[in-house]
Each structure stands twice: as structure tokens, then as C-alpha cells.
Coordinates of C-alpha atoms and ligand atoms in Angstrom, one line a residue:
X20 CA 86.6 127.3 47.6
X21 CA 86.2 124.0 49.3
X22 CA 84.1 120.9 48.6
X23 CA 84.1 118.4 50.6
X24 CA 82.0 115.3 51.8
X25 CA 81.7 114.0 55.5
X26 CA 80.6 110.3 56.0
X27 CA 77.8 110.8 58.7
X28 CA 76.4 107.5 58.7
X29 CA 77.6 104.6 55.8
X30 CA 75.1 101.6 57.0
X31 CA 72.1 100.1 56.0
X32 CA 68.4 99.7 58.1
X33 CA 70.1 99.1 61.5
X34 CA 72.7 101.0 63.8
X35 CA 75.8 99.3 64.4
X36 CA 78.7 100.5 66.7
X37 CA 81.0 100.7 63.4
X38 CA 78.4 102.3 60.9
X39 CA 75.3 104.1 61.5
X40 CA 72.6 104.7 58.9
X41 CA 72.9 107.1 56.1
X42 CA 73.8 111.0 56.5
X43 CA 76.2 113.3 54.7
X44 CA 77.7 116.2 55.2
X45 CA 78.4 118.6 52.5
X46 CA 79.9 121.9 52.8
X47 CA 80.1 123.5 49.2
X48 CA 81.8 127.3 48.7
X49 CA 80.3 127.4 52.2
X50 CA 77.2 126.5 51.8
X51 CA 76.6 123.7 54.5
X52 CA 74.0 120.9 53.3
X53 CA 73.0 118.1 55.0
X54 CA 72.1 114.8 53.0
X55 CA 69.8 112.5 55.1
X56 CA 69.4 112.2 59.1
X57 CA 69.3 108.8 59.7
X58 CA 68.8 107.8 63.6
X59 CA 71.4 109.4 66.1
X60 CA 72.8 111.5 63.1
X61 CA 73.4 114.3 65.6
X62 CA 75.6 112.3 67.7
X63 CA 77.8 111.2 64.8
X64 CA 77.7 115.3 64.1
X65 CA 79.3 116.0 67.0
X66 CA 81.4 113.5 67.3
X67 CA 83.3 114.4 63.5
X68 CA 83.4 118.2 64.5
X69 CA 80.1 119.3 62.1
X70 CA 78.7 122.8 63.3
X71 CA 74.5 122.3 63.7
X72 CA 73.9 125.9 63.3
X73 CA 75.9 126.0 60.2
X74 CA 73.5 123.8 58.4
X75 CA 70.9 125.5 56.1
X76 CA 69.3 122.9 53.8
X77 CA 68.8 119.6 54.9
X78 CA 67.7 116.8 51.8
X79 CA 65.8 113.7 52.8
X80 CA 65.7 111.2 50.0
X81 CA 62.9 108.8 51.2
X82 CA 61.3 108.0 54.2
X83 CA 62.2 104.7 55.4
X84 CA 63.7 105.3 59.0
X85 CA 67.5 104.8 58.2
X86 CA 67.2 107.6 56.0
X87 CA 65.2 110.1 58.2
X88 CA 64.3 109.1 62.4
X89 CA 67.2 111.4 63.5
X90 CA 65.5 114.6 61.9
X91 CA 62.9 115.6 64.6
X92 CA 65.7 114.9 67.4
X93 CA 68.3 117.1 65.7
X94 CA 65.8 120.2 65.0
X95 CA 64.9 119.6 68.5
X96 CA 68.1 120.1 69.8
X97 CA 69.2 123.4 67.0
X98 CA 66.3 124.7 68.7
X99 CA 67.7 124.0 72.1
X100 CA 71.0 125.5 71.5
X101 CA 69.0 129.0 70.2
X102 CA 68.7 128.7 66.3
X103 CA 66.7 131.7 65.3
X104 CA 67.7 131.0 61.8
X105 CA 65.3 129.1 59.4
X106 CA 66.0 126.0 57.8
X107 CA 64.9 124.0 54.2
X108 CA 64.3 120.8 54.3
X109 CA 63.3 118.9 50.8
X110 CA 61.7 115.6 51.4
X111 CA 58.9 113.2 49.7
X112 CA 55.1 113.7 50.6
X113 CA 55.1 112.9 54.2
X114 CA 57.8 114.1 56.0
X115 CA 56.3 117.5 56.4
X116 CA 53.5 116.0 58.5
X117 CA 55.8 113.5 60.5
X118 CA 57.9 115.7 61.5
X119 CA 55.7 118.8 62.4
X120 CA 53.4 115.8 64.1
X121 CA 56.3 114.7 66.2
X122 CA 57.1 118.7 67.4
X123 CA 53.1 119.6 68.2
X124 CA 52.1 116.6 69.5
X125 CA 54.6 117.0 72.4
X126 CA 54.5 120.8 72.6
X127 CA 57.3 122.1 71.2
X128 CA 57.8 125.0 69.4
X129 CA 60.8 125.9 67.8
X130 CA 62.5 129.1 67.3
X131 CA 62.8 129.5 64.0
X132 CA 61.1 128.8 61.3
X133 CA 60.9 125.5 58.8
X134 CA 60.2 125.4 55.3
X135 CA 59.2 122.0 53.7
X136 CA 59.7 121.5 49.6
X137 CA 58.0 119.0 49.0
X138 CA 59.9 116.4 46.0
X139 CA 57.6 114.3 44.0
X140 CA 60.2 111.6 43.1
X141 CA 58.8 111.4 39.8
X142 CA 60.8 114.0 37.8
X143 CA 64.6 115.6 38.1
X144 CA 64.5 119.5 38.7
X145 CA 66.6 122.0 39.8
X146 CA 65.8 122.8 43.5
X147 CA 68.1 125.4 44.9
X148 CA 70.4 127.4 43.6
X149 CA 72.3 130.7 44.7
X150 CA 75.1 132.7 42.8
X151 CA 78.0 129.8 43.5
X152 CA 76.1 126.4 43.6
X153 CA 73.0 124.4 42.1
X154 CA 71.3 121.5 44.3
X155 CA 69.2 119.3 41.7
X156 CA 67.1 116.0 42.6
X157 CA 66.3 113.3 40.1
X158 CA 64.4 110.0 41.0
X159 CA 65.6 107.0 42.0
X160 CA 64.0 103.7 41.9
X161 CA 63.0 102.3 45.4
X162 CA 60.3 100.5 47.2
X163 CA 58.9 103.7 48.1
X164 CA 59.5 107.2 45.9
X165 CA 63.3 108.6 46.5
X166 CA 65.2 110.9 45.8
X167 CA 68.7 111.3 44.6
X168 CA 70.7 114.6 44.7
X169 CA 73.3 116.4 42.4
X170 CA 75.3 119.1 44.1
X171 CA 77.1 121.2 41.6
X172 CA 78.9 124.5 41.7
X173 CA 78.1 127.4 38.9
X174 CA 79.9 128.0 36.2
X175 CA 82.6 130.4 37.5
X176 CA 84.1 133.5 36.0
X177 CA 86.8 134.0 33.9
X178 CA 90.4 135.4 35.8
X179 CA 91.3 138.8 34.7
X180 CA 94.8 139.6 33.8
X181 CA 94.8 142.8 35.8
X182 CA 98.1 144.0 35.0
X183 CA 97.9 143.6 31.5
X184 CA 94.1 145.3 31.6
X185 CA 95.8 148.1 33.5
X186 CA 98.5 148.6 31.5
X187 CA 96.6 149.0 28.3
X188 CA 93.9 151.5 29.8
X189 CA 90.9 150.0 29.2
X190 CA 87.9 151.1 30.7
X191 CA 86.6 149.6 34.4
X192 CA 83.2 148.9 32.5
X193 CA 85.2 145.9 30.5
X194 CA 85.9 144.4 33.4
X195 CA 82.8 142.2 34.1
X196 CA 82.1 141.4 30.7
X197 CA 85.6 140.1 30.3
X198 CA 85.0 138.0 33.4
X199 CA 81.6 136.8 31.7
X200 CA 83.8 135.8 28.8
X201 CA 82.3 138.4 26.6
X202 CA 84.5 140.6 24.1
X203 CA 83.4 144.7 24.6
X204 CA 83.5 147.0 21.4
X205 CA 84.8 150.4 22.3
X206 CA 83.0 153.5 21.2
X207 CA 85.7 153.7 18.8
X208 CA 84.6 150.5 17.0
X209 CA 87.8 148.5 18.1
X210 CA 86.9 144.8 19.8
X211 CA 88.7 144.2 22.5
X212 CA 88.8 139.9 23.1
X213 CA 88.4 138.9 26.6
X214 CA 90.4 136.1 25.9
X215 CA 93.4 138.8 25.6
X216 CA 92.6 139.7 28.9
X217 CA 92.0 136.6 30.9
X218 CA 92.8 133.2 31.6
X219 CA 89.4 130.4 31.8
X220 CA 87.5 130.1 34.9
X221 CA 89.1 126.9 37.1
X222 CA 86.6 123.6 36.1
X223 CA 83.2 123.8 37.8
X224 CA 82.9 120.2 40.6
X225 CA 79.8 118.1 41.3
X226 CA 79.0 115.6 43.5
X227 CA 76.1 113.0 43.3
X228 CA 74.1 111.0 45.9
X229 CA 72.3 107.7 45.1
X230 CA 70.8 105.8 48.0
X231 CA 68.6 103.6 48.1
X232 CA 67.8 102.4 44.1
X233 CA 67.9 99.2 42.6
X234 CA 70.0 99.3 39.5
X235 CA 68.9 101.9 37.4
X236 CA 69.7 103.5 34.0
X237 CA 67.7 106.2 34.2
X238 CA 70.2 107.9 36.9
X239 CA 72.7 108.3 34.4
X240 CA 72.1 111.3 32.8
X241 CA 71.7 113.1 36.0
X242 CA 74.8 112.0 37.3
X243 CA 77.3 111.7 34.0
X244 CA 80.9 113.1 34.6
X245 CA 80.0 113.7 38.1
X246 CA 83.8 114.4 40.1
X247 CA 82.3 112.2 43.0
X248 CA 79.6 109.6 43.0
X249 CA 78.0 107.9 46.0
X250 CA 75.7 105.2 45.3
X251 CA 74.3 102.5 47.8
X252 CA 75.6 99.3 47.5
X253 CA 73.6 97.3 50.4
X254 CA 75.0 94.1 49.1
X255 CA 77.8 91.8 47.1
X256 CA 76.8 89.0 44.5
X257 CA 76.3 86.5 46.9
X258 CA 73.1 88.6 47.7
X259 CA 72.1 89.5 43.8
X260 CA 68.8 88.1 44.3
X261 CA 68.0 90.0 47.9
X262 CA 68.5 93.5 46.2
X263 CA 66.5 92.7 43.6
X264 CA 63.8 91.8 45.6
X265 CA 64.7 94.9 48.1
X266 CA 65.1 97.3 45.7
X267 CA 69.0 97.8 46.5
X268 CA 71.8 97.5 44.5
X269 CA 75.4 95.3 44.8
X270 CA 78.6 97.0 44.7
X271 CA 79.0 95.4 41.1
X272 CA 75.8 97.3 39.7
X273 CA 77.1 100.4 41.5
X274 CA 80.2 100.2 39.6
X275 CA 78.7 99.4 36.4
X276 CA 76.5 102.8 36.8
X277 CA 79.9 104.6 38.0
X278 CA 81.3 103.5 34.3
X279 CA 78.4 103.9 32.1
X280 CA 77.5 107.5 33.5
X281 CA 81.6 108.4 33.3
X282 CA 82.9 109.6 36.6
X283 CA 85.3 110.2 38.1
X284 CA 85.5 108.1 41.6
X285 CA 83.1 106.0 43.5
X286 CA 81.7 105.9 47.0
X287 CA 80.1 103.3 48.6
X288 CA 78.4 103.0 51.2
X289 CA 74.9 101.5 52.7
X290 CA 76.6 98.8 53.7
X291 CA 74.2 96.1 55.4
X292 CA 74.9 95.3 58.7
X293 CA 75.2 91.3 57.8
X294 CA 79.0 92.3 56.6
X295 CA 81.3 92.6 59.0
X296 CA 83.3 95.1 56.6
X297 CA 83.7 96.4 53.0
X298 CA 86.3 94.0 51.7
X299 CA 84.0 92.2 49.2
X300 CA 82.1 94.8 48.6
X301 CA 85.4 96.8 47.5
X302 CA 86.7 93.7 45.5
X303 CA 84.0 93.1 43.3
X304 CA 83.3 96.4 42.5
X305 CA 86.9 96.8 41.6
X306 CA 86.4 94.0 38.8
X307 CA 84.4 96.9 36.9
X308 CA 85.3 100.7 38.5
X309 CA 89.1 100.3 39.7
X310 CA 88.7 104.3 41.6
X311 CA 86.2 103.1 44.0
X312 CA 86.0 103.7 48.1
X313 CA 84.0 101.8 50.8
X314 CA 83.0 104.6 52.9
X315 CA 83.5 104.4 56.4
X316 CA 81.9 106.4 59.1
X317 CA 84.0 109.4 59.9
X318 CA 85.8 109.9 55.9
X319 CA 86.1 112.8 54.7
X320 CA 86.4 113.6 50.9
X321 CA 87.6 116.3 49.1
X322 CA 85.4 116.8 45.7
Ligands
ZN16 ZN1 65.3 102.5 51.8

């Protein structure tokens, strides 16, 4: 089943030709999940091959403009290319009215249908989930309430030994509970083990999206032993004292939360426009998290 992350948009605040602002890609045991819409998002979508129709959830994490003044333009043009099919979008207090503002106010009226969750940035919960993947959001600490996101896949079943279940005659009713990783008494009495009859279920992936937060604890137990981690890193040391004062973080505190909260590689991104590219970023955060990437527009990453 595949996981993978596309870089939509890796900059910070204001469009450049080499990075736009933030929005992600996700597809997830083909689910298709898009983190974040900042301006022109749609154009960087076509440009890296993502399918618009495809895209059933979208997750906006606050609503300063990097983050979210591409939305109305790309359910604009969905609706242009003849989506019928609803679409979720999970945003902070707000966006609901922005966006369905934006459509009335100049008269249009979409095909299909939007629903709004609205996410109080306050508390983590669990906001989707379907047979083969869980979408939680837990807060992040910003100059206005945000949002991060944990995308994980469901514990999967075990793999049955079908030759061996065959050959010893069990019953087809054992089946299911074996792949559970339950044992089945027969109406003899006799146990059968399921671990006799299978090998475990391959490890479950997760992937974790942190933008924009000042460093903060807190995160960590929403985002320990995550397979991936992306988490902003607006700015290097030289600049310490503007995230503070921002609310961002520096690719040293990213790294520090990548090793505190155990993961297993680093992605950075948000990468102000002042830098003309990711080398310092990359060095110093090296100093603490040696498996770390500075995204670029365009990467693609296998969970
Ligand atoms: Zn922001």
C-alpha cells in the first residue's frame, strides 16, 4: 500500500519562483489528503502530476494566508472541471465563512457539496478515520490557533499461512479471527493458536505535520516515533530571536523536537524567503538530528 508525501509548496509568507508557500500532498492506502493550500497551490498541483478530483479531505492548519489563499481558487476550478463529489475540509473557526464568503459573494455555486469540521486548536482528537487510516490533529503553538496533523495507518491484520490452514482442515470461520490475532477453540475443546497459522501484520507507518509553532513540547506525544516528521523551520540561529518573537521555529529547535519525540527522519521546510537556500538550515540542524531533509518544492517521499 503506498505512502507517500508530495512537497506542494516548502516556503514561508511570500511566493518565490523556487518555493511557494506551504501544501502537501498525501496519498495514504489511497486515500488522497491534502495538507494546506497556500496561494497558487493548484498550479504547483499540476505542475507535479497531483490528480484534483482525487482529493477528498483537505486540512488547513491556521489561517494566515501562506497557509490557506489558494483554497477558494482550487474548489473553484474542481468545480469547473465537473466535481460532483463532496469534499471535507478541517480548518480553525473562520475559514468556513471566508471561503463560502468568497464563492456567494461572486455567485458561484459549486457542484458538489462542502463539509467544514471545524478544529478548535485547543485539544488533539482523532478526526477521521476509515478501515485503513486515522487522521488526528493536535495543537500547535502559533500567533493565531493551528493545527498540526498526524496521519497514520490502522493496525493491519495478521498474514494467514493458507497452505498450512488448508492442509490441517480447519474450519473457514477461523479464518478472520486468526487474522485478528485471536486463537478459536473448536467445538471439541482443542485451541487452535493463531500464531500457528500466521505470520504478524507488516509495521503500521505515520506521518506528522508541524507548521507553523514556535518550539514546543507539548507536540511530542502526538508525534513520538512518527516514520516521517515535517516541522517548520522558518529560520537558522542567526534569526533565534525573530522566531521567538514570530512564533516560528529554527531548524536547530526542529531537530531537537525530531530527537526528543524519537523519529525516524526529519523534513523541513517553511523556509523564509530571506534564504537563498536550505544549506544552513540543513547544517545546523544536522548538529542535533543527523536524518534530516530540507524540502524542496517538487520532493517526493516515501513514508
Ligand atoms: Zn503562520
Amino acid at each position: 500500500m503506498n505512502f507517500s508525501i508530495t512537497i506542494l509548496g516548502s516556503g514561508a509568507a511570500l511566493p518565490t519562483f523556487s518555493r511557494n508557500p506551504s501544501s502537501q500532498y498525501i496519498e495514504c492506502n489511497n486515500r488522497h489528503i491534502l495538507i494546506d493550500c497556500g496561494e497558487g497551490t493548484q498550479m504547483q498541483m499540476r505542475k507535479f502530476g497531483v490528480k484534483f478530483q482525487r482529493i477528498s479531505h483537505i486540512l488547513i492548519s491556521h489561517l494566515h494566508g501562506d497557509h490557506f489563499f489558494g483554497l477558494a481558487g482550487l474548489l473553484s476550478t474542481m468545480h469547473l472541471l465537473g466535481r460532483d463529489k463532496g469534499i471535507t475540509i478541517y480548518g480553525p473557526q473562520g475559514l468556513e465563512q471566508i471561503i463560502r464568503s468568497q464563492l456567494e459573494i461572486g455567485g458561484t455555486k459549486l457542484d458538489f457539496g462542502i463539509t467544514f469540521i471545524t478544529l478548535d486548536g485547543k485539544s488533539s482528537q482523532l478526526i477521521f478515520e476509515d478501515k485503513l487510516i486515522e487522521i488526528h490533529t493536535f495543537p500547535l503553538k502559533h500567533r493565531v490557533p493551528t493545527n498540526g496533523f498526524l496521519i497514520k495507518e490502522k493496525t493491519k491484520e495478521y498474514n494467514l499461512l493458507g497452505d498450512l490452514f488448508k492442509q490441517d482442515g480447519l474450519s473457514i470461520k477461523f479464518i478472520q479471527k486468526f487474522k485478528n490475532g485471536e486463537d478459536v477453540v473448536d467445538e471439541n475443546g482443542k485451541t487452535h493458536y493463531f500464531k500457528d497459522y500466521t505470520t504478524p501484520p507488516p509495521p503500521t507507518r505515520s506521518y506528522a505535520y508541524c507548521s507553523d509553532t514556535i518550539y514546543y513540547e507539548n507536540i511530542i506525544p502526538s508525534i513520538s516515533n512518527v516514520d516521517l516528521l515535517y516541522h517548520e523551520a522558518t529560520f537558522t540561529e542567526l534569526h533565534k530571536q525573530r522566531a521567538k518573537a514570530t512564533f516560528h521555529s529554527t531548524a536547530i529547535d526542529a531537530a531537537k523536537i525530531a530527537i526528543k519525540a524519537n523519529v525516524k527522519k526529519l523534513l523541513l521546510g517553511h523556509i523564509s524567503s530571506r534564504f537563498e537556500n536550505g544549506d544552513e538550515h540543513l547544517k545546523e540542524a544536522k548538529t542535533v538530528f543527523d536524518n534530516t531533509i530540507v524540502v524542496e518544492d517538487g520532493n517526493n517521499f516515501e513514508v
